[in-house]
XYZ file of C-alpha atoms in Angstrom:
336
model
C -185.101 99.474 42.194
C -185.849 101.966 39.700
C -188.511 102.354 36.798
C -187.341 102.713 33.306
C -189.139 105.080 31.423
C -188.412 105.309 27.440
C -189.128 108.192 25.549
C -188.980 110.096 29.013
C -187.779 113.679 27.612
C -190.839 113.880 25.136
C -194.285 115.828 26.100
C -195.837 112.867 27.995
C -192.956 111.131 29.112
C -191.384 114.667 31.071
C -194.797 115.357 32.674
C -194.903 111.499 33.931
C -191.183 111.918 35.211
C -192.337 114.854 36.926
C -194.845 113.474 38.912
C -192.827 110.091 39.795
C -189.833 111.917 41.091
C -192.499 113.898 43.346
C -193.190 110.396 44.783
C -189.636 109.940 45.217
C -189.269 107.094 42.784
C -185.630 106.369 41.265
C -186.206 106.819 37.434
C -183.942 106.236 34.184
C -184.645 107.535 31.309
C -183.787 106.076 27.628
C -184.493 108.316 24.799
C -182.648 109.060 21.681
C -183.818 112.716 21.286
C -185.153 111.948 17.620
C -188.292 114.201 18.608
C -187.297 116.164 22.182
C -184.635 117.696 23.952
C -182.889 117.073 27.287
C -183.717 120.609 27.952
C -187.093 119.368 29.436
C -184.971 117.231 31.902
C -183.319 120.717 33.463
C -186.987 121.828 33.390
C -188.136 118.701 35.312
C -184.978 119.507 37.749
C -186.122 122.791 38.483
C -189.703 121.730 39.155
C -189.123 118.764 41.353
C -185.291 119.624 42.825
C -184.483 116.066 41.866
C -182.730 114.372 38.731
C -183.678 111.401 37.055
C -180.747 109.210 35.577
C -180.779 109.958 31.374
C -178.737 107.804 29.061
C -179.050 108.334 25.324
C -179.890 105.460 23.753
C -182.131 103.905 20.883
C -184.778 101.251 21.897
C -183.842 99.413 18.589
C -180.275 98.929 19.758
C -180.568 95.772 21.484
C -177.025 95.895 22.958
C -177.704 99.443 24.147
C -180.861 98.428 25.993
C -179.129 95.419 27.626
C -176.143 97.691 29.058
C -179.223 99.633 30.398
C -180.898 96.640 32.271
C -177.061 95.625 33.090
C -176.238 98.918 34.716
C -179.769 99.427 36.939
C -182.070 97.396 39.112
C -184.833 97.717 36.792
C -188.463 96.761 38.636
C -190.732 97.687 35.602
C -190.807 100.065 32.382
C -193.131 102.714 30.871
C -192.926 102.581 27.682
C -193.544 105.926 25.430
C -190.569 105.650 23.251
C -192.113 106.039 19.414
C -193.004 108.109 16.140
C -196.403 109.819 16.632
C -197.439 112.096 13.415
C -200.184 110.490 11.813
C -199.648 112.601 8.948
C -195.966 111.855 9.092
C -196.920 107.900 9.353
C -198.587 107.792 6.145
C -195.245 109.630 4.075
C -192.550 107.262 5.995
C -194.313 104.114 7.360
C -191.383 101.863 7.487
C -189.802 103.878 9.712
C -193.085 104.126 11.846
C -193.107 100.443 11.707
C -189.257 100.133 12.434
C -189.099 102.544 15.762
C -192.777 101.939 17.142
C -192.826 97.973 16.459
C -189.469 96.579 15.799
C -188.241 98.882 18.723
C -190.935 97.498 21.317
C -189.965 93.913 20.388
C -186.603 94.677 21.202
C -187.648 96.454 24.323
C -189.695 93.357 25.338
C -186.961 90.804 24.390
C -184.173 92.323 26.948
C -186.976 92.978 29.516
C -187.631 89.035 29.317
C -183.930 88.414 29.289
C -183.713 90.397 32.572
C -186.782 89.034 33.797
C -188.464 92.352 34.050
C -192.266 91.369 33.462
C -194.051 94.701 34.483
C -194.934 97.279 31.767
C -197.199 100.131 30.897
C -197.400 100.800 27.264
C -198.703 104.110 25.603
C -201.349 103.666 23.111
C -203.925 105.612 21.910
C -207.530 106.028 20.813
C -206.465 105.444 17.414
C -206.877 101.643 17.694
C -210.579 101.961 17.681
C -210.780 102.719 14.211
C -213.361 104.368 12.446
C -216.235 102.057 12.664
C -216.987 102.335 16.416
C -219.281 104.937 18.035
C -218.365 106.769 20.979
C -218.714 106.521 23.597
C -215.365 104.151 23.152
C -215.437 100.838 25.448
C -212.190 98.947 25.510
C -214.227 95.815 24.584
C -214.922 97.180 21.296
C -213.269 95.702 18.144
C -210.185 97.537 16.767
C -208.611 98.390 13.734
C -206.742 101.358 12.166
C -206.508 103.821 9.252
C -202.881 105.041 9.107
C -199.475 103.546 9.659
C -199.201 105.408 13.046
C -202.679 103.694 14.522
C -201.640 100.484 12.875
C -198.107 100.525 15.084
C -199.900 100.834 18.269
C -202.531 98.339 17.225
C -199.835 95.722 16.456
C -197.958 96.193 19.628
C -201.247 95.731 21.406
C -201.364 92.263 19.874
C -197.765 91.312 20.576
C -198.485 92.501 24.080
C -201.792 90.359 24.669
C -200.020 87.315 22.703
C -196.952 87.767 25.259
C -199.076 87.867 28.315
C -201.058 84.911 27.048
C -197.716 82.880 26.705
C -196.200 83.636 29.849
C -198.544 84.336 32.744
C -195.702 86.037 34.924
C -196.198 89.164 32.532
C -198.369 92.184 34.373
C -199.043 95.035 31.246
C -201.162 97.521 30.926
C -201.898 99.434 27.681
C -203.232 102.923 28.383
C -205.375 104.306 25.214
C -205.018 107.825 25.340
C -207.331 110.166 24.001
C -206.085 113.559 23.272
C -203.364 115.008 25.747
C -203.366 118.725 25.971
C -202.154 121.624 28.456
C -198.891 121.780 30.544
C -197.224 121.601 33.797
C -198.829 124.370 36.047
C -195.462 126.022 36.447
C -195.077 126.980 32.756
C -191.941 125.212 32.308
C -192.771 122.266 30.577
C -195.218 121.653 27.907
C -195.769 120.315 24.454
C -193.019 121.363 21.841
C -193.371 120.076 18.816
C -190.761 119.958 16.125
C -191.811 122.287 12.818
C -195.727 122.550 12.123
C -197.870 121.227 15.037
C -199.873 118.210 14.568
C -202.328 118.464 16.950
C -205.036 121.146 17.424
C -203.587 122.975 21.179
C -200.092 123.447 20.186
C -201.257 125.023 16.820
C -203.687 127.150 18.382
C -200.898 128.408 21.244
C -198.725 128.856 18.219
C -201.007 131.268 16.194
C -201.574 133.063 19.478
C -197.897 133.988 20.150
C -197.640 134.882 15.997
C -195.306 132.233 15.429
C -197.849 130.548 12.924
C -200.545 132.875 10.826
C -203.854 131.224 11.151
C -205.261 127.622 12.281
C -206.800 125.361 9.746
C -210.178 123.661 11.062
C -210.800 120.805 8.636
C -214.389 120.371 8.073
C -217.446 122.754 9.693
C -220.139 120.171 8.331
C -219.924 117.664 10.678
C -223.306 116.337 12.947
C -221.697 117.818 16.047
C -222.870 121.201 18.017
C -221.005 123.607 15.661
C -219.886 121.616 12.672
C -216.594 121.004 13.896
C -215.000 117.690 15.122
C -215.113 116.649 18.540
C -212.768 114.761 20.742
C -211.983 113.938 24.446
C -209.317 116.534 25.359
C -207.303 115.412 28.452
C -204.757 117.325 30.708
C -201.593 116.094 30.397
C -200.657 115.988 34.096
C -204.092 113.862 34.880
C -202.800 111.765 32.162
C -199.242 111.268 33.849
C -201.148 110.481 36.716
C -202.862 107.570 35.226
C -199.563 105.987 34.612
C -198.448 106.318 38.218
C -202.259 104.331 39.095
C -201.175 101.784 36.724
C -197.559 101.337 37.782
C -199.171 100.479 41.217
C -201.662 98.326 40.056
C -199.447 96.087 38.086
C -198.494 93.648 40.814
C -202.578 92.757 41.382
C -203.360 92.777 37.362
C -201.532 89.871 35.479
C -202.099 89.246 31.908
C -202.487 92.348 29.544
C -205.236 95.166 30.025
C -206.143 97.550 27.888
C -207.737 100.744 29.590
C -208.991 104.007 28.304
C -207.590 107.059 29.761
C -209.889 110.102 28.834
C -212.437 112.278 30.473
C -215.266 110.842 28.703
C -216.353 114.326 27.560
C -216.271 115.550 24.049
C -215.177 118.792 23.099
C -215.319 120.716 19.382
C -212.573 122.139 17.876
C -214.544 125.617 17.799
C -215.444 125.058 21.395
C -211.436 124.913 22.205
C -210.827 127.948 19.854
C -213.231 130.421 21.663
C -211.866 128.928 25.305
C -208.392 129.674 24.148
C -209.555 133.638 23.028
C -211.451 133.915 26.244
C -208.837 132.753 28.640
C -205.964 134.495 26.414
C -207.242 137.544 25.502
C -205.670 136.863 21.841
C -207.677 136.653 18.765
C -207.074 133.204 16.827
C -207.678 133.579 12.912
C -209.073 130.350 11.379
C -209.706 129.422 7.904
C -212.157 126.493 7.199
C -210.848 123.912 4.998
C -211.973 120.521 3.878
C -212.470 117.532 6.284
C -209.237 115.217 5.917
C -209.695 111.633 4.946
C -210.543 109.626 7.429
C -211.227 111.974 10.066
C -214.357 111.108 12.590
C -217.205 113.438 13.670
C -217.178 112.638 17.347
C -214.632 110.893 19.677
C -214.843 110.374 23.421
C -214.154 107.493 25.897
C -216.027 105.638 28.080
C -213.702 106.043 31.056
C -215.247 103.907 33.771
C -212.751 101.295 33.583
C -209.903 103.733 34.605
C -211.940 104.283 37.586
C -212.751 100.927 38.476
C -209.245 99.320 37.879
C -206.628 101.957 38.775
C -208.733 104.113 40.881
C -208.223 107.172 38.238
C -210.136 109.347 37.040
C -209.475 113.261 35.468
C -209.487 115.862 37.587
C -208.791 118.807 35.285
C -211.085 120.532 33.447
C -210.896 122.431 29.964
C -210.027 125.729 31.479
C -207.207 124.515 33.515
C -205.829 122.548 30.022
C -206.235 125.971 28.228
C -204.826 128.289 31.106
C -201.603 125.777 31.149
C -201.121 125.624 27.763
C -201.445 129.499 27.329
C -198.940 130.024 30.423
C -196.426 127.448 28.794
C -196.590 128.897 25.382
C -196.469 132.744 26.600
C -193.769 132.461 28.723
C -191.730 129.858 25.999
C -193.317 131.157 23.024
C -190.099 129.251 21.304
C -190.537 126.197 22.884
C -187.136 125.126 24.844
C -185.223 126.981 22.538
């Protein structure tokens, strides 16, 4: 039996594949390589000494997905595949709805056809919208402020409806907060195309000279230093949460949403200063106006993950930034 990993060559996907291979799980990866590279798979093999099966295919292509399920004895799916840049989603919303929502519906159709009804979905804390106060709890009302967030929320609605319609489904929707860091080997890490959308890749690319300076959006929030506060989680801790979720599926029928965060908030300038301390490199930055829709403070209530999955974050901010710097300094141009 194999686990199917959609989007398994990407940042979170590749780190999860490492942890799965380290536990001797048979892994089949499907990815269309729209925003990732098979070079990550070479690095995964270097780390683990094992090879995952890779199939280049698009989850929107139903016939291609059927062929995957025909060729492999799939026991469950971890679904990462999708477009993920908030800003870009406001510019090309149809691409986001097509890839993320339609692609997921195709995947679910094929899973249903082959009677594979165990799924871990890559969701996001963006589904809490901007009207809830941190710590964010799974029972809070959901909403979204951009097309990317809307796609995650729509998919969650689909998954809850599907699980209600058929009691054989076991689905866990992991609501990520802010994944950062890299594998301790320095061989894999976040490798965004173009200008990074997330804070830490931007900081680390400034540190290696690829970018001139960091833009800090807003320094007048009601926070410790005026900059936005977020719940940063090490990508390896996040990967391990997926393994715990897969293990929990057989005893957890229905659809369950679970936060994956540390439960602690860190400001933008705290990240910048910690990065400077660890890397011994200056990080020039410019204060810019707040971005529309940005919230002052976002962090998780992380108890449910511990209660249901037996999982909690183990790596601290020093680990997150040290591993990021190791990855970026040893691979200044990513996988190129």
